[in-house]
Amino acid sequence: MADNPQVDDKLSEVISENVSEQKKETLEEMLSRHRKETNDLQSKEMAMKKAAAKGSKAEQKAKKKQVDEEIHRLSTKLKERQAEELALLGYSNTTDKQKGNLDNIVKAIAGVSVTNHVEQSKPSKSVKRREKRAQQEAAREQRIQEEQSQIVSDRLIENERLEQKLEPLGFTINEIKPDGHCLYRAVEDQLALHSGGSSPYTYQELREMVAAYMRKHAMDFLPFFLSENMADGEPEDSLTERFENYCREIESTAAWGGQLELGALTHCLKKHIMIFSGSFPDVEMGKEYKSGDETGPSSLSIMLSYHRHAFGLGEHYNSVVPSSVR
């Protein structure tokens, strides 16, 4: 008898469901799987956008819109399922339980036990740092789920505004891998474009340069770092230690880069940096390095795009290149 693909598929689904029921995930395991599923969707989006970047400009625009709509549909479906799975473990987004559930998710991400126990000694500084990072990640996860409930995709609107801004200037976006290194990879892409070949620095070398510059010019960055990272009730004498830990994360992890790191990059490279956005006013950094009549790679500005709603994950940077390059 010939094999019946439909029966096989249904049988596989039943087996998969039974296995899922037998193997109950912990919250930590579920969050880890959710991150992997989100990363897989990001990879799929990158591949689809690459495939769509062919044909005439009109064809590319139509294909890009179709890709955005399809990824938005898949992303919404994925986040809804993930929210349902979290709800089964008791972590819903209801108003009454939201704060307690968020706190537990934060602790799970940070590697801190969520079981009830007698309060012990004051948490160590390292635990505080992990919980603060986890708090940011959990808040980001929560924000993602809230955004997915919107009927109109903020990302689609943002992309359309950015495209309307860049197209008349003769520029387009070169998609950068969303792996936490996007700022540094985007700058690396710009430097490669300026040199007409490979970049003089890899994204990892750029990270190390930024960390070294921030350490050397700590007093220039500490006021801004303090305003964003000062924990309630924490003594100021720990500021230097926390700033050093921050610099260490820049050079040795996939920590996302922001305004502090951009400020360091413009001085490290002695480059004018232009950041275009479809959600906020454009930003210029390092105007003192902006070239006038000079020509050549050293006089070119670094041009990036800032995406508030990229991949349904929040902040992301891409490289802005001449349309003729694509």
CSV table of C-alpha atoms in Angstrom, one decimal, residues 4 9 23 43 61 65-66 70-71 82 90 109 113-114 141 157 168 179 193-194 233 235 258-259 267-268 303 310 314:
chain,number,residue,atom,x,y,z
A,4,ASN,CA,-0.3,8.5,2.7
A,9,ASP,CA,1.6,14.3,8.9
A,23,LYS,CA,7.9,16.5,28.6
A,43,SER,CA,16.7,34.3,9.7
A,61,LYS,CA,9.0,47.3,-3.8
A,65,LYS,CA,5.8,44.8,0.9
A,66,GLN,CA,4.6,41.2,0.5
A,70,GLU,CA,4.0,37.8,5.5
A,71,ILE,CA,6.6,38.2,8.3
A,82,GLN,CA,4.2,32.0,22.8
A,90,GLY,CA,0.7,31.0,34.9
A,109,ILE,CA,16.0,34.9,32.6
A,113,SER,CA,15.2,30.9,41.5
A,114,VAL,CA,11.5,31.8,41.3
A,141,GLU,CA,9.5,40.7,25.5
A,157,ILE,CA,4.7,52.2,8.8
A,168,PRO,CA,14.7,60.8,-3.0
A,179,ASP,CA,22.2,39.2,16.4
A,193,LEU,CA,31.8,50.4,1.3
A,194,HIS,CA,34.1,53.3,1.8
A,233,GLY,CA,19.7,52.8,46.9
A,235,PRO,CA,26.1,53.5,46.7
A,258,GLY,CA,23.1,52.5,21.6
A,259,GLN,CA,23.9,56.2,21.9
A,267,HIS,CA,35.6,59.6,18.0
A,268,CYS,CA,37.4,56.2,17.5
A,303,MET,CA,25.2,56.3,7.3
A,310,ALA,CA,12.5,45.9,13.3
A,314,GLY,CA,12.5,46.5,19.0
